[in-house]
GROMACS .gro file of N, CA and C in nm:
model
  549
    1MET      N    1  -0.011  -1.769   0.430
    1MET     CA    2  -0.084  -1.713   0.535
    1MET      C    3   0.000  -1.762   0.666
    2THR      N    4   0.034  -1.663   0.751
    2THR     CA    5   0.101  -1.702   0.862
    2THR      C    6   0.041  -1.641   0.988
    3ALA      N    7   0.070  -1.700   1.096
    3ALA     CA    8   0.025  -1.643   1.234
    3ALA      C    9   0.130  -1.702   1.332
    4GLY      N   10   0.157  -1.623   1.437
    4GLY     CA   11   0.254  -1.676   1.530
    4GLY      C   12   0.375  -1.654   1.467
    5LYS      N   13   0.467  -1.761   1.478
    5LYS     CA   14   0.603  -1.758   1.430
    5LYS      C   15   0.597  -1.759   1.272
    6PRO      N   16   0.698  -1.680   1.194
    6PRO     CA   17   0.691  -1.680   1.059
    6PRO      C   18   0.693  -1.818   0.999
    7GLY      N   19   0.619  -1.830   0.901
    7GLY     CA   20   0.613  -1.965   0.811
    7GLY      C   21   0.520  -2.067   0.876
    8SER      N   22   0.442  -2.036   0.988
    8SER     CA   23   0.363  -2.137   1.045
    8SER      C   24   0.226  -2.126   0.988
    9LEU      N   25   0.168  -2.231   0.931
    9LEU     CA   26   0.032  -2.232   0.879
    9LEU      C   27  -0.074  -2.255   0.986
   10VAL      N   28  -0.172  -2.173   0.999
   10VAL     CA   29  -0.264  -2.192   1.116
   10VAL      C   30  -0.356  -2.310   1.089
   11GLY      N   31  -0.412  -2.315   0.976
   11GLY     CA   32  -0.506  -2.427   0.941
   11GLY      C   33  -0.533  -2.431   0.794
   12ARG      N   34  -0.560  -2.558   0.753
   12ARG     CA   35  -0.605  -2.570   0.615
   12ARG      C   36  -0.689  -2.694   0.599
   13ASN      N   37  -0.784  -2.691   0.504
   13ASN     CA   38  -0.869  -2.798   0.469
   13ASN      C   39  -0.896  -2.798   0.330
   14VAL      N   40  -0.957  -2.907   0.284
   14VAL     CA   41  -1.002  -2.931   0.151
   14VAL      C   42  -1.151  -2.925   0.161
   15GLU      N   43  -1.219  -2.854   0.089
   15GLU     CA   44  -1.364  -2.837   0.095
   15GLU      C   45  -1.441  -2.845  -0.029
   16ILE      N   46  -1.564  -2.887  -0.022
   16ILE     CA   47  -1.659  -2.873  -0.128
   16ILE      C   48  -1.793  -2.820  -0.066
   17LYS      N   49  -1.864  -2.761  -0.156
   17LYS     CA   50  -1.999  -2.713  -0.104
   17LYS      C   51  -2.096  -2.749  -0.218
   18ALA      N   52  -2.212  -2.801  -0.179
   18ALA     CA   53  -2.308  -2.834  -0.279
   18ALA      C   54  -2.442  -2.799  -0.239
   19ARG      N   55  -2.523  -2.754  -0.324
   19ARG     CA   56  -2.674  -2.717  -0.301
   19ARG      C   57  -2.745  -2.856  -0.312
   20VAL      N   58  -2.830  -2.888  -0.214
   20VAL     CA   59  -2.910  -3.008  -0.204
   20VAL      C   60  -3.057  -2.976  -0.197
   21SER      N   61  -3.139  -3.058  -0.262
   21SER     CA   62  -3.288  -3.046  -0.269
   21SER      C   63  -3.347  -3.126  -0.151
   22ASP      N   64  -3.277  -3.235  -0.115
   22ASP     CA   65  -3.341  -3.312  -0.005
   22ASP      C   66  -3.235  -3.331   0.117
   23LEU      N   67  -3.241  -3.228   0.205
   23LEU     CA   68  -3.137  -3.233   0.311
   23LEU      C   69  -3.162  -3.354   0.403
   24ALA      N   70  -3.280  -3.399   0.416
   24ALA     CA   71  -3.308  -3.509   0.501
   24ALA      C   72  -3.258  -3.642   0.444
   25LEU      N   73  -3.251  -3.649   0.313
   25LEU     CA   74  -3.186  -3.772   0.253
   25LEU      C   75  -3.039  -3.773   0.274
   26ILE      N   76  -2.980  -3.654   0.258
   26ILE     CA   77  -2.825  -3.639   0.283
   26ILE      C   78  -2.800  -3.675   0.414
   27GLN      N   79  -2.880  -3.631   0.514
   27GLN     CA   80  -2.867  -3.663   0.664
   27GLN      C   81  -2.874  -3.805   0.683
   28LYS      N   82  -2.964  -3.879   0.627
   28LYS     CA   83  -2.969  -4.023   0.648
   28LYS      C   84  -2.849  -4.097   0.597
   29ARG      N   85  -2.801  -4.050   0.486
   29ARG     CA   86  -2.667  -4.108   0.429
   29ARG      C   87  -2.561  -4.072   0.515
   30ALA      N   88  -2.548  -3.946   0.569
   30ALA     CA   89  -2.442  -3.922   0.653
   30ALA      C   90  -2.440  -4.000   0.779
   31GLU      N   91  -2.557  -4.015   0.834
   31GLU     CA   92  -2.561  -4.098   0.961
   31GLU      C   93  -2.514  -4.244   0.947
   32MET      N   94  -2.501  -4.286   0.835
   32MET     CA   95  -2.456  -4.432   0.802
   32MET      C   96  -2.307  -4.440   0.803
   33ILE      N   97  -2.232  -4.319   0.781
   33ILE     CA   98  -2.095  -4.326   0.769
   33ILE      C   99  -2.011  -4.255   0.864
   34VAL      N  100  -2.079  -4.175   0.963
   34VAL     CA  101  -2.014  -4.089   1.057
   34VAL      C  102  -1.967  -4.161   1.168
   35ASP      N  103  -1.861  -4.096   1.242
   35ASP     CA  104  -1.814  -4.139   1.371
   35ASP      C  105  -1.880  -4.069   1.494
   36SER      N  106  -1.932  -3.941   1.469
   36SER     CA  107  -1.999  -3.876   1.573
   36SER      C  108  -2.088  -3.767   1.513
   37GLY      N  109  -2.195  -3.722   1.593
   37GLY     CA  110  -2.279  -3.626   1.559
   37GLY      C  111  -2.419  -3.686   1.562
   38PRO      N  112  -2.521  -3.610   1.547
   38PRO     CA  113  -2.515  -3.478   1.509
   38PRO      C  114  -2.507  -3.377   1.617
   39SER      N  115  -2.453  -3.258   1.588
   39SER     CA  116  -2.443  -3.145   1.670
   39SER      C  117  -2.506  -3.029   1.598
   40VAL      N  118  -2.605  -2.969   1.651
   40VAL     CA  119  -2.684  -2.868   1.584
   40VAL      C  120  -2.664  -2.730   1.647
   41THR      N  121  -2.636  -2.637   1.566
   41THR     CA  122  -2.615  -2.497   1.618
   41THR      C  123  -2.683  -2.401   1.519
   42LYS      N  124  -2.721  -2.285   1.575
   42LYS     CA  125  -2.766  -2.167   1.496
   42LYS      C  126  -2.651  -2.074   1.485
   43GLN      N  127  -2.606  -2.029   1.362
   43GLN     CA  128  -2.496  -1.940   1.346
   43GLN      C  129  -2.530  -1.820   1.272
   44GLU      N  130  -2.471  -1.707   1.310
   44GLU     CA  131  -2.482  -1.585   1.239
   44GLU      C  132  -2.343  -1.539   1.200
   45ASP      N  133  -2.325  -1.532   1.076
   45ASP     CA  134  -2.186  -1.492   1.022
   45ASP      C  135  -2.200  -1.355   0.963
   46THR      N  136  -2.128  -1.253   1.019
   46THR     CA  137  -2.120  -1.115   0.973
   46THR      C  138  -1.996  -1.108   0.886
   47PHE      N  139  -1.998  -1.087   0.763
   47PHE     CA  140  -1.887  -1.070   0.675
   47PHE      C  141  -1.847  -0.921   0.667
   48PHE      N  142  -1.721  -0.897   0.673
   48PHE     CA  143  -1.664  -0.767   0.669
   48PHE      C  144  -1.597  -0.736   0.541
   49GLN      N  145  -1.586  -0.613   0.498
   49GLN     CA  146  -1.511  -0.578   0.371
   49GLN      C  147  -1.364  -0.619   0.406
   50CYS      N  148  -1.310  -0.701   0.305
   50CYS     CA  149  -1.174  -0.757   0.321
   50CYS      C  150  -1.116  -0.775   0.179
   51PRO      N  151  -1.002  -0.702   0.147
   51PRO     CA  152  -0.947  -0.709   0.013
   51PRO      C  153  -0.884  -0.827  -0.032
   52ASN      N  154  -0.858  -0.916   0.071
   52ASN     CA  155  -0.779  -1.041   0.035
   52ASN      C  156  -0.844  -1.158   0.116
   53GLY      N  157  -0.939  -1.224   0.054
   53GLY     CA  158  -1.005  -1.342   0.122
   53GLY      C  159  -1.133  -1.300   0.181
   54TYR      N  160  -1.165  -1.361   0.292
   54TYR     CA  161  -1.293  -1.336   0.369
   54TYR      C  162  -1.266  -1.321   0.523
   55LEU      N  163  -1.333  -1.229   0.574
   55LEU     CA  164  -1.326  -1.202   0.718
   55LEU      C  165  -1.474  -1.209   0.777
   56LYS      N  166  -1.487  -1.292   0.872
   56LYS     CA  167  -1.630  -1.306   0.921
   56LYS      C  168  -1.619  -1.333   1.066
   57LEU      N  169  -1.727  -1.280   1.139
   57LEU     CA  170  -1.738  -1.304   1.276
   57LEU      C  171  -1.860  -1.392   1.295
   58ARG      N  172  -1.834  -1.511   1.345
   58ARG     CA  173  -1.941  -1.616   1.360
   58ARG      C  174  -1.995  -1.605   1.502
   59ARG      N  175  -2.123  -1.590   1.529
   59ARG     CA  176  -2.179  -1.569   1.654
   59ARG      C  177  -2.266  -1.697   1.675
   60PHE      N  178  -2.244  -1.757   1.794
   60PHE     CA  179  -2.319  -1.876   1.839
   60PHE      C  180  -2.423  -1.822   1.943
   61SER      N  181  -2.375  -1.725   2.027
   61SER     CA  182  -2.458  -1.679   2.145
   61SER      C  183  -2.407  -1.534   2.165
   62GLU      N  184  -2.464  -1.476   2.271
   62GLU     CA  185  -2.412  -1.342   2.312
   62GLU      C  186  -2.269  -1.350   2.375
   63THR      N  187  -2.227  -1.467   2.424
   63THR     CA  188  -2.095  -1.482   2.497
   63THR      C  189  -2.004  -1.580   2.416
   64GLU      N  190  -2.044  -1.622   2.301
   64GLU     CA  191  -1.960  -1.722   2.227
   64GLU      C  192  -1.956  -1.697   2.079
   65GLY      N  193  -1.844  -1.673   2.029
   65GLY     CA  194  -1.817  -1.643   1.879
   65GLY      C  195  -1.682  -1.669   1.839
   66GLU      N  196  -1.646  -1.658   1.717
   66GLU     CA  197  -1.516  -1.666   1.666
   66GLU      C  198  -1.498  -1.581   1.535
   67LEU      N  199  -1.388  -1.519   1.544
   67LEU     CA  200  -1.348  -1.441   1.419
   67LEU      C  201  -1.266  -1.529   1.325
   68ILE      N  202  -1.311  -1.542   1.211
   68ILE     CA  203  -1.244  -1.626   1.107
   68ILE      C  204  -1.203  -1.561   0.985
   69TYR      N  205  -1.073  -1.573   0.947
   69TYR     CA  206  -1.023  -1.523   0.821
   69TYR      C  207  -0.982  -1.637   0.737
   70TYR      N  208  -1.033  -1.633   0.615
   70TYR     CA  209  -0.999  -1.754   0.523
   70TYR      C  210  -0.979  -1.699   0.386
   71ARG      N  211  -0.913  -1.784   0.316
   71ARG     CA  212  -0.899  -1.760   0.171
   71ARG      C  213  -0.896  -1.888   0.097
   72ARG      N  214  -0.964  -1.889  -0.024
   72ARG     CA  215  -0.955  -2.012  -0.103
   72ARG      C  216  -0.999  -1.962  -0.251
   73PRO      N  217  -0.964  -2.036  -0.348
   73PRO     CA  218  -1.006  -2.008  -0.486
   73PRO      C  219  -1.159  -2.031  -0.506
   74ASP      N  220  -1.222  -1.960  -0.588
   74ASP     CA  221  -1.365  -1.998  -0.619
   74ASP      C  222  -1.355  -2.110  -0.728
   75SER      N  223  -1.405  -2.216  -0.688
   75SER     CA  224  -1.405  -2.341  -0.784
   75SER      C  225  -1.514  -2.432  -0.722
   76ALA      N  226  -1.584  -2.492  -0.825
   76ALA     CA  227  -1.692  -2.594  -0.773
   76ALA      C  228  -1.625  -2.723  -0.737
   77GLU      N  229  -1.500  -2.751  -0.769
   77GLU     CA  230  -1.431  -2.868  -0.738
   77GLU      C  231  -1.372  -2.858  -0.593
   78ALA      N  232  -1.342  -2.974  -0.540
   78ALA     CA  233  -1.282  -2.977  -0.403
   78ALA      C  234  -1.156  -2.881  -0.423
   79ARG      N  235  -1.134  -2.800  -0.309
   79ARG     CA  236  -1.029  -2.702  -0.316
   79ARG      C  237  -0.959  -2.673  -0.181
   80GLU      N  238  -0.843  -2.632  -0.178
   80GLU     CA  239  -0.781  -2.604  -0.052
   80GLU      C  240  -0.825  -2.469   0.002
   81SER      N  241  -0.843  -2.466   0.141
   81SER     CA  242  -0.885  -2.341   0.203
   81SER      C  243  -0.789  -2.318   0.325
   82GLN      N  244  -0.731  -2.205   0.339
   82GLN     CA  245  -0.646  -2.169   0.450
   82GLN      C  246  -0.722  -2.076   0.543
   83TYR      N  247  -0.703  -2.100   0.667
   83TYR     CA  248  -0.774  -2.016   0.762
   83TYR      C  249  -0.712  -1.995   0.895
   84ILE      N  250  -0.758  -1.884   0.965
   84ILE     CA  251  -0.712  -1.850   1.098
   84ILE      C  252  -0.837  -1.822   1.171
   85ARG      N  253  -0.855  -1.888   1.297
   85ARG     CA  254  -0.966  -1.868   1.385
   85ARG      C  255  -0.934  -1.816   1.515
   86SER      N  256  -1.006  -1.716   1.577
   86SER     CA  257  -0.978  -1.665   1.705
   86SER      C  258  -1.109  -1.654   1.783
   87PRO      N  259  -1.120  -1.721   1.897
   87PRO     CA  260  -1.235  -1.723   1.979
   87PRO      C  261  -1.270  -1.586   2.029
   88SER      N  262  -1.402  -1.555   2.058
   88SER     CA  263  -1.433  -1.431   2.128
   88SER      C  264  -1.547  -1.465   2.233
   89HIS      N  265  -1.530  -1.400   2.342
   89HIS     CA  266  -1.639  -1.416   2.436
   89HIS      C  267  -1.719  -1.292   2.448
   90ASP      N  268  -1.692  -1.190   2.361
   90ASP     CA  269  -1.781  -1.081   2.349
   90ASP      C  270  -1.806  -1.053   2.202
   91PRO      N  271  -1.869  -1.126   2.125
   91PRO     CA  272  -1.892  -1.114   1.987
   91PRO      C  273  -1.961  -0.991   1.951
   92ARG      N  274  -2.045  -0.943   2.027
   92ARG     CA  275  -2.125  -0.818   2.002
   92ARG      C  276  -2.029  -0.702   1.983
   93SER      N  277  -1.947  -0.675   2.091
   93SER     CA  278  -1.857  -0.562   2.076
   93SER      C  279  -1.746  -0.575   1.974
   94LEU      N  280  -1.698  -0.692   1.948
   94LEU     CA  281  -1.607  -0.719   1.844
   94LEU      C  282  -1.682  -0.682   1.706
   95CYS      N  283  -1.797  -0.724   1.693
   95CYS     CA  284  -1.877  -0.692   1.563
   95CYS      C  285  -1.882  -0.549   1.549
   96GLU      N  286  -1.905  -0.476   1.658
   96GLU     CA  287  -1.921  -0.334   1.644
   96GLU      C  288  -1.794  -0.264   1.607
   97VAL      N  289  -1.681  -0.306   1.663
   97VAL     CA  290  -1.546  -0.260   1.625
   97VAL      C  291  -1.527  -0.281   1.470
   98LEU      N  292  -1.541  -0.408   1.436
   98LEU     CA  293  -1.508  -0.442   1.297
   98LEU      C  294  -1.600  -0.367   1.193
   99SER      N  295  -1.729  -0.360   1.241
   99SER     CA  296  -1.822  -0.294   1.152
   99SER      C  297  -1.792  -0.149   1.125
  100ASN      N  298  -1.762  -0.074   1.235
  100ASN     CA  299  -1.723   0.054   1.222
  100ASN      C  300  -1.590   0.084   1.151
  101SER      N  301  -1.486  -0.013   1.160
  101SER     CA  302  -1.361   0.006   1.116
  101SER      C  303  -1.351  -0.039   0.966
  102LEU      N  304  -1.412  -0.150   0.935
  102LEU     CA  305  -1.395  -0.208   0.799
  102LEU      C  306  -1.520  -0.205   0.715
  103GLY      N  307  -1.631  -0.197   0.763
  103GLY     CA  308  -1.755  -0.200   0.702
  103GLY      C  309  -1.816  -0.345   0.682
  104VAL      N  310  -1.953  -0.355   0.692
  104VAL     CA  311  -2.013  -0.486   0.676
  104VAL      C  312  -2.052  -0.521   0.529
  105ARG      N  313  -2.010  -0.624   0.483
  105ARG     CA  314  -2.045  -0.684   0.353
  105ARG      C  315  -2.182  -0.735   0.345
  106GLY      N  316  -2.218  -0.818   0.463
  106GLY     CA  317  -2.352  -0.885   0.464
  106GLY      C  318  -2.353  -0.987   0.574
  107VAL      N  319  -2.464  -1.038   0.606
  107VAL     CA  320  -2.486  -1.135   0.707
  107VAL      C  321  -2.550  -1.258   0.661
  108ILE      N  322  -2.494  -1.377   0.714
  108ILE     CA  323  -2.550  -1.510   0.679
  108ILE      C  324  -2.607  -1.568   0.800
  109ARG      N  325  -2.727  -1.617   0.799
  109ARG     CA  326  -2.784  -1.685   0.916
  109ARG      C  327  -2.814  -1.840   0.870
  110LYS      N  328  -2.776  -1.928   0.958
  110LYS     CA  329  -2.794  -2.061   0.914
  110LYS      C  330  -2.821  -2.151   1.049
  111ARG      N  331  -2.887  -2.267   1.006
  111ARG     CA  332  -2.890  -2.366   1.116
  111ARG      C  333  -2.813  -2.470   1.053
  112ARG      N  334  -2.706  -2.508   1.137
  112ARG     CA  335  -2.597  -2.617   1.082
  112ARG      C  336  -2.601  -2.738   1.173
  113THR      N  337  -2.603  -2.856   1.099
  113THR     CA  338  -2.597  -2.974   1.168
  113THR      C  339  -2.469  -3.031   1.131
  114LEU      N  340  -2.376  -3.068   1.222
  114LEU     CA  341  -2.242  -3.122   1.216
  114LEU      C  342  -2.225  -3.269   1.231
  115TYR      N  343  -2.157  -3.333   1.145
  115TYR     CA  344  -2.124  -3.466   1.176
  115TYR      C  345  -1.979  -3.480   1.147
  116ILE      N  346  -1.909  -3.573   1.213
  116ILE     CA  347  -1.766  -3.591   1.194
  116ILE      C  348  -1.746  -3.738   1.144
  117VAL      N  349  -1.659  -3.755   1.049
  117VAL     CA  350  -1.620  -3.885   1.000
  117VAL      C  351  -1.468  -3.875   0.969
  118GLY      N  352  -1.391  -3.942   1.063
  118GLY     CA  353  -1.238  -3.933   1.055
  118GLY      C  354  -1.201  -3.793   1.074
  119GLN      N  355  -1.119  -3.735   0.985
  119GLN     CA  356  -1.075  -3.603   0.991
  119GLN      C  357  -1.153  -3.516   0.910
  120THR      N  358  -1.278  -3.547   0.884
  120THR     CA  359  -1.386  -3.474   0.797
  120THR      C  360  -1.500  -3.421   0.873
  121ARG      N  361  -1.524  -3.298   0.850
  121ARG     CA  362  -1.659  -3.238   0.905
  121ARG      C  363  -1.749  -3.231   0.790
  122ILE      N  364  -1.867  -3.290   0.820
  122ILE     CA  365  -1.986  -3.265   0.724
  122ILE      C  366  -2.087  -3.175   0.778
  123HIS      N  367  -2.113  -3.063   0.716
  123HIS     CA  368  -2.206  -2.966   0.768
  123HIS      C  369  -2.328  -2.974   0.671
  124LEU      N  370  -2.436  -2.987   0.737
  124LEU     CA  371  -2.571  -2.972   0.661
  124LEU      C  372  -2.620  -2.841   0.703
  125ASP      N  373  -2.638  -2.761   0.606
  125ASP     CA  374  -2.680  -2.615   0.637
  125ASP      C  375  -2.814  -2.584   0.583
  126ASP      N  376  -2.896  -2.517   0.666
  126ASP     CA  377  -3.018  -2.464   0.615
  126ASP      C  378  -3.001  -2.311   0.625
  127VAL      N  379  -2.964  -2.239   0.514
  127VAL     CA  380  -2.922  -2.105   0.500
  127VAL      C  381  -3.039  -2.009   0.474
  128GLU      N  382  -3.066  -1.917   0.564
  128GLU     CA  383  -3.175  -1.819   0.540
  128GLU      C  384  -3.155  -1.755   0.398
  129SER      N  385  -3.258  -1.747   0.331
  129SER     CA  386  -3.267  -1.682   0.195
  129SER      C  387  -3.198  -1.753   0.082
  130LEU      N  388  -3.125  -1.875   0.123
  130LEU     CA  389  -3.052  -1.943   0.015
  130LEU      C  390  -3.092  -2.083  -0.009
  131GLY      N  391  -3.137  -2.143   0.102
  131GLY     CA  392  -3.185  -2.290   0.092
  131GLY      C  393  -3.087  -2.386   0.161
  132SER      N  394  -3.083  -2.508   0.113
  132SER     CA  395  -3.014  -2.620   0.180
  132SER      C  396  -2.887  -2.652   0.103
  133PHE      N  397  -2.782  -2.676   0.190
  133PHE     CA  398  -2.647  -2.712   0.131
  133PHE      C  399  -2.578  -2.816   0.221
  134VAL      N  400  -2.477  -2.871   0.165
  134VAL     CA  401  -2.386  -2.959   0.231
  134VAL      C  402  -2.245  -2.913   0.207
  135GLU      N  403  -2.171  -2.899   0.314
  135GLU     CA  404  -2.021  -2.873   0.309
  135GLU      C  405  -1.941  -2.989   0.354
  136ILE      N  406  -1.851  -3.027   0.283
  136ILE     CA  407  -1.757  -3.132   0.332
  136ILE      C  408  -1.619  -3.069   0.343
  137GLU      N  409  -1.568  -3.068   0.469
  137GLU     CA  410  -1.439  -3.011   0.502
  137GLU      C  411  -1.334  -3.116   0.556
  138VAL      N  412  -1.231  -3.145   0.480
  138VAL     CA  413  -1.136  -3.252   0.520
  138VAL      C  414  -1.028  -3.165   0.585
  139VAL      N  415  -1.003  -3.172   0.715
  139VAL     CA  416  -0.903  -3.099   0.786
  139VAL      C  417  -0.773  -3.174   0.757
  140LEU      N  418  -0.681  -3.100   0.704
  140LEU     CA  419  -0.548  -3.161   0.664
  140LEU      C  420  -0.447  -3.146   0.776
  141SER      N  421  -0.377  -3.254   0.792
  141SER     CA  422  -0.257  -3.252   0.895
  141SER      C  423  -0.151  -3.182   0.820
  142PRO      N  424  -0.060  -3.131   0.901
  142PRO     CA  425   0.066  -3.056   0.840
  142PRO      C  426   0.135  -3.132   0.724
  143ARG      N  427   0.140  -3.266   0.738
  143ARG     CA  428   0.208  -3.348   0.632
  143ARG      C  429   0.120  -3.403   0.523
  144GLN      N  430  -0.002  -3.373   0.528
  144GLN     CA  431  -0.097  -3.431   0.429
  144GLN      C  432  -0.100  -3.326   0.298
  145THR      N  433  -0.102  -3.386   0.182
  145THR     CA  434  -0.121  -3.315   0.064
  145THR      C  435  -0.259  -3.268   0.033
  146VAL      N  436  -0.276  -3.172  -0.041
  146VAL     CA  437  -0.404  -3.128  -0.092
  146VAL      C  438  -0.467  -3.245  -0.169
  147SER      N  439  -0.391  -3.310  -0.250
  147SER     CA  440  -0.456  -3.426  -0.330
  147SER      C  441  -0.510  -3.527  -0.251
  148GLU      N  442  -0.444  -3.559  -0.134
  148GLU     CA  443  -0.510  -3.660  -0.038
  148GLU      C  444  -0.640  -3.612   0.017
  149GLY      N  445  -0.642  -3.487   0.049
  149GLY     CA  446  -0.779  -3.434   0.098
  149GLY      C  447  -0.874  -3.428  -0.008
  150ILE      N  448  -0.845  -3.403  -0.137
  150ILE     CA  449  -0.935  -3.408  -0.240
  150ILE      C  450  -0.990  -3.539  -0.265
  151HIS      N  451  -0.910  -3.641  -0.252
  151HIS     CA  452  -0.954  -3.784  -0.262
  151HIS      C  453  -1.043  -3.814  -0.159
  152ILE      N  454  -1.023  -3.785  -0.034
  152ILE     CA  455  -1.113  -3.809   0.082
  152ILE      C  456  -1.248  -3.733   0.062
  153ALA      N  457  -1.236  -3.605   0.021
  153ALA     CA  458  -1.370  -3.526  -0.002
  153ALA      C  459  -1.452  -3.589  -0.110
  154ASN      N  460  -1.378  -3.636  -0.221
  154ASN     CA  461  -1.464  -3.701  -0.335
  154ASN      C  462  -1.525  -3.830  -0.289
  155GLU      N  463  -1.457  -3.910  -0.209
  155GLU     CA  464  -1.512  -4.030  -0.158
  155GLU      C  465  -1.639  -4.004  -0.076
  156ILE      N  466  -1.626  -3.906   0.015
  156ILE     CA  467  -1.746  -3.881   0.101
  156ILE      C  468  -1.856  -3.824   0.013
  157MET      N  469  -1.823  -3.740  -0.073
  157MET     CA  470  -1.926  -3.685  -0.167
  157MET      C  471  -2.003  -3.801  -0.233
  158GLU      N  472  -1.923  -3.895  -0.276
  158GLU     CA  473  -1.986  -4.006  -0.362
  158GLU      C  474  -2.076  -4.088  -0.253
  159LYS      N  475  -2.034  -4.113  -0.138
  159LYS     CA  476  -2.113  -4.183  -0.037
  159LYS      C  477  -2.245  -4.110   0.006
  160LEU      N  478  -2.235  -3.974   0.000
  160LEU     CA  479  -2.355  -3.888   0.026
  160LEU      C  480  -2.448  -3.880  -0.099
  161GLY      N  481  -2.401  -3.921  -0.210
  161GLY     CA  482  -2.486  -3.919  -0.327
  161GLY      C  483  -2.488  -3.768  -0.386
  162ILE      N  484  -2.377  -3.696  -0.368
  162ILE     CA  485  -2.374  -3.560  -0.420
  162ILE      C  486  -2.313  -3.557  -0.566
  163SER      N  487  -2.389  -3.505  -0.649
  163SER     CA  488  -2.354  -3.497  -0.793
  163SER      C  489  -2.259  -3.371  -0.815
  164LYS      N  490  -2.162  -3.385  -0.908
  164LYS     CA  491  -2.080  -3.272  -0.938
  164LYS      C  492  -2.158  -3.149  -0.995
  165ASN      N  493  -2.275  -3.189  -1.045
  165ASN     CA  494  -2.371  -3.080  -1.095
  165ASN      C  495  -2.423  -2.994  -0.982
  166ASP      N  496  -2.424  -3.047  -0.865
  166ASP     CA  497  -2.475  -2.978  -0.740
  166ASP      C  498  -2.371  -2.882  -0.675
  167LEU      N  499  -2.252  -2.898  -0.717
  167LEU     CA  500  -2.139  -2.817  -0.648
  167LEU      C  501  -2.150  -2.671  -0.674
  168VAL      N  502  -2.115  -2.595  -0.571
  168VAL     CA  503  -2.127  -2.453  -0.570
  168VAL      C  504  -1.975  -2.402  -0.551
  169GLU      N  505  -1.947  -2.302  -0.625
  169GLU     CA  506  -1.809  -2.252  -0.622
  169GLU      C  507  -1.782  -2.133  -0.525
  170LYS      N  508  -1.880  -2.071  -0.480
  170LYS     CA  509  -1.865  -1.945  -0.417
  170LYS      C  510  -1.904  -1.964  -0.265
  171ALA      N  511  -1.861  -1.871  -0.179
  171ALA     CA  512  -1.897  -1.853  -0.044
  171ALA      C  513  -2.052  -1.820  -0.035
  172TYR      N  514  -2.124  -1.843   0.080
  172TYR     CA  515  -2.258  -1.806   0.089
  172TYR      C  516  -2.287  -1.662   0.067
  173ILE      N  517  -2.196  -1.586   0.123
  173ILE     CA  518  -2.202  -1.435   0.102
  173ILE      C  519  -2.214  -1.385  -0.043
  174GLU      N  520  -2.149  -1.475  -0.130
  174GLU     CA  521  -2.138  -1.434  -0.269
  174GLU      C  522  -2.271  -1.474  -0.336
  175LEU      N  523  -2.347  -1.564  -0.279
  175LEU     CA  524  -2.468  -1.609  -0.332
  175LEU      C  525  -2.592  -1.525  -0.306
  176LEU      N  526  -2.571  -1.439  -0.205
  176LEU     CA  527  -2.688  -1.348  -0.159
  176LEU      C  528  -2.708  -1.239  -0.269
  177LYS      N  529  -2.840  -1.209  -0.284
  177LYS     CA  530  -2.874  -1.086  -0.370
  177LYS      C  531  -2.849  -0.958  -0.283
  178PRO      N  532  -2.823  -0.856  -0.340
  178PRO     CA  533  -2.796  -0.730  -0.260
  178PRO      C  534  -2.924  -0.700  -0.168
  179THR      N  535  -3.042  -0.733  -0.202
  179THR     CA  536  -3.158  -0.718  -0.113
  179THR      C  537  -3.161  -0.805   0.010
  180ASP      N  538  -3.095  -0.920  -0.005
  180ASP     CA  539  -3.090  -1.024   0.100
  180ASP      C  540  -2.983  -0.980   0.209
  181ASN      N  541  -2.901  -0.889   0.181
  181ASN     CA  542  -2.780  -0.849   0.262
  181ASN      C  543  -2.823  -0.763   0.384
  182LYS      N  544  -2.933  -0.786   0.440
  182LYS     CA  545  -2.979  -0.691   0.550
  182LYS      C  546  -2.924  -0.742   0.682
  183ILE      N  547  -2.879  -0.631   0.763
  183ILE     CA  548  -2.818  -0.671   0.890
  183ILE      C  549  -2.925  -0.680   1.005
   0.00000   0.00000   0.00000
């Protein structure tokens, strides 16, 4: 995946996602290890038809959003994700253009609490129609290997008390039932 000059990677991280039954407990554990946070936002992600990876418009407000393209393998284990982000100050009209040109796959609404520990973002998500989740995203530097990121993600997962049995392999949009995909 490139953007800008040929061969330049825009962004990559190693991530895991887990379903959790007690988000408050995970939050207490997170607060013991983080450098900053919490930061709480409401997000609405509109996913568009995309033959290669995922394309979504994340709206924070009427005047703040970002278009995000990403691809990653479906796996419950920690895995690399490559992404490109582009800010938008008019997410409503951008959504209209993309909806009409590409088609909407579905919408995910969530309340996200963000914590930062080192180079890692810990997202505590309360997702409409799906429940509670935690995402751990280790933002990799250009020189860092995926295995270094996996090691960091696994350490944080252990500190938060997340079991491998709780891991989820798919994106939120893949977890929705067709009747949940209302715009």
